[in-house]
Short mmCIF file of C-alpha atoms in Angstrom, two decimals:
data_model
loop_
_atom_site.label_atom_id
_atom_site.label_comp_id
_atom_site.label_asym_id
_atom_site.label_seq_id
_atom_site.Cartn_x
_atom_site.Cartn_y
_atom_site.Cartn_z
CA UNK A 22 8.31 -13.34 -20.15
CA UNK A 23 10.96 -14.22 -22.59
CA UNK A 24 9.43 -15.61 -25.77
CA UNK A 25 10.92 -18.17 -28.32
CA UNK A 26 8.45 -18.61 -30.15
CA UNK A 27 7.99 -19.83 -34.13
CA UNK A 28 5.07 -21.59 -34.36
CA UNK A 29 4.29 -24.30 -36.12
CA UNK A 30 1.36 -22.54 -37.68
CA UNK A 31 3.20 -19.28 -39.12
CA UNK A 32 2.35 -15.98 -38.24
CA UNK A 33 -1.58 -16.69 -37.27
CA UNK A 34 0.26 -18.53 -34.65
CA UNK A 35 3.16 -16.21 -33.52
CA UNK A 36 0.29 -13.49 -33.27
CA UNK A 37 -2.01 -15.50 -30.98
CA UNK A 38 0.88 -16.68 -28.81
CA UNK A 39 1.81 -13.14 -28.67
CA UNK A 40 -1.48 -11.73 -27.59
CA UNK A 41 -2.08 -14.16 -24.96
CA UNK A 42 1.16 -13.69 -23.49
CA UNK A 43 0.41 -9.65 -23.69
CA UNK A 44 -2.76 -10.49 -21.53
CA UNK A 45 -0.51 -12.20 -19.42
CA UNK A 46 2.66 -10.54 -18.02
CA UNK A 47 3.73 -7.70 -17.08
CA UNK A 48 7.24 -7.66 -19.66
CA UNK A 49 7.74 -9.53 -22.82
CA UNK A 50 10.96 -9.59 -24.00
CA UNK A 51 10.43 -11.04 -27.80
CA UNK A 52 13.76 -13.34 -27.98
CA UNK A 53 12.97 -15.42 -31.59
CA UNK A 54 13.39 -13.29 -34.98
CA UNK A 55 9.02 -14.35 -35.78
CA UNK A 56 8.06 -13.50 -32.05
CA UNK A 57 10.42 -9.53 -32.32
CA UNK A 58 8.09 -9.83 -35.72
CA UNK A 59 4.30 -10.49 -33.29
CA UNK A 60 5.65 -8.39 -31.38
CA UNK A 61 5.48 -5.56 -33.77
CA UNK A 62 2.00 -3.91 -33.24
CA UNK A 63 2.09 -4.25 -28.79
CA UNK A 64 5.67 -1.87 -28.78
CA UNK A 65 3.82 1.17 -27.90
CA UNK A 66 1.86 -0.58 -24.79
CA UNK A 67 5.25 -0.45 -23.10
CA UNK A 68 5.13 -3.81 -21.78
CA UNK A 69 7.87 -4.54 -24.80
CA UNK A 70 11.37 -4.80 -24.48
CA UNK A 71 13.77 -5.12 -26.74
CA UNK A 72 17.29 -7.25 -26.97
CA UNK A 73 19.96 -4.63 -28.02
CA UNK A 74 20.33 -7.16 -31.23
CA UNK A 75 17.95 -7.87 -33.46
CA UNK A 76 17.69 -11.40 -33.92
CA UNK A 77 18.82 -13.39 -37.26
CA UNK A 78 16.05 -15.17 -39.06
CA UNK A 79 16.40 -18.48 -37.65
CA UNK A 80 14.75 -21.76 -37.70
CA UNK A 81 14.91 -24.67 -37.53
CA UNK A 82 12.35 -27.22 -37.75
CA UNK A 83 9.92 -26.47 -34.85
CA UNK A 84 12.96 -24.46 -33.04
CA UNK A 85 12.03 -21.17 -33.56
CA UNK A 86 15.51 -19.45 -31.65
CA UNK A 87 19.53 -19.41 -31.11
CA UNK A 88 21.03 -20.65 -28.15
CA UNK A 89 22.06 -16.31 -28.68
CA UNK A 90 18.76 -15.06 -28.70
CA UNK A 91 17.69 -17.14 -25.71
CA UNK A 92 20.16 -15.89 -23.46
CA UNK A 93 19.99 -12.62 -24.73
CA UNK A 94 16.72 -12.44 -24.05
CA UNK A 95 17.40 -14.19 -20.50
CA UNK A 96 19.51 -11.12 -19.91
CA UNK A 97 17.12 -8.82 -20.53
CA UNK A 98 14.59 -9.90 -18.81
CA UNK A 99 16.64 -10.72 -15.46
CA UNK A 100 17.00 -6.30 -16.22
CA UNK A 101 13.75 -6.02 -15.76
CA UNK A 102 11.78 -5.03 -12.21
CA UNK A 103 9.78 -8.24 -11.74
CA UNK A 104 9.43 -10.99 -8.97
CA UNK A 105 10.06 -14.01 -11.92
CA UNK A 106 11.47 -14.13 -15.62
CA UNK A 107 9.42 -17.14 -17.52
CA UNK A 108 10.94 -18.51 -20.49
CA UNK A 109 8.32 -20.23 -23.19
CA UNK A 110 9.36 -21.97 -26.73
CA UNK A 111 11.05 -24.75 -27.63
CA UNK A 112 14.53 -23.28 -27.88
CA UNK A 113 14.33 -21.96 -23.63
CA UNK A 114 13.93 -26.24 -23.18
CA UNK A 115 16.35 -26.73 -25.52
CA UNK A 116 18.89 -24.29 -23.70
CA UNK A 117 17.96 -24.76 -19.87
CA UNK A 118 21.37 -26.17 -18.73
CA UNK A 119 22.55 -22.49 -20.85
CA UNK A 120 19.85 -20.78 -18.90
CA UNK A 121 20.24 -22.26 -15.22
CA UNK A 122 23.68 -21.41 -15.94
CA UNK A 123 22.95 -17.51 -16.42
CA UNK A 124 20.54 -17.75 -13.54
CA UNK A 125 23.30 -18.59 -11.34
CA UNK A 126 25.85 -16.71 -12.58
CA UNK A 127 23.56 -13.89 -11.75
CA UNK A 128 22.60 -15.13 -8.60
CA UNK A 129 26.03 -15.00 -7.11
CA UNK A 130 27.07 -11.66 -8.74
CA UNK A 131 23.78 -10.67 -6.69
CA UNK A 132 24.60 -12.39 -3.31
CA UNK A 133 21.96 -14.12 -3.02
CA UNK A 134 24.16 -17.89 -3.72
#
């Protein structure tokens, strides 16, 4: 699961989202600055996979991640041995066309398309 959260309810909301995700995902890639902070106490679980680049602090209204952060998170998610990658958060919805493009390119590269 790629998380691009920046909860309107602040740190408490971010931590609540992370806790619920921990219970339902094999791997979690905290792609946004705020989701990475919320993931801090779960690093030792082995479920948290960090992007190579630490995300910059970003918030624009309810948008919690930049396009670059979403794409970096998705790339990391595609490296995981899993059947599906789910991107959650408003940024994932906003940048869905770029997500689809990256998935299509990845499938072509792997001879799946």
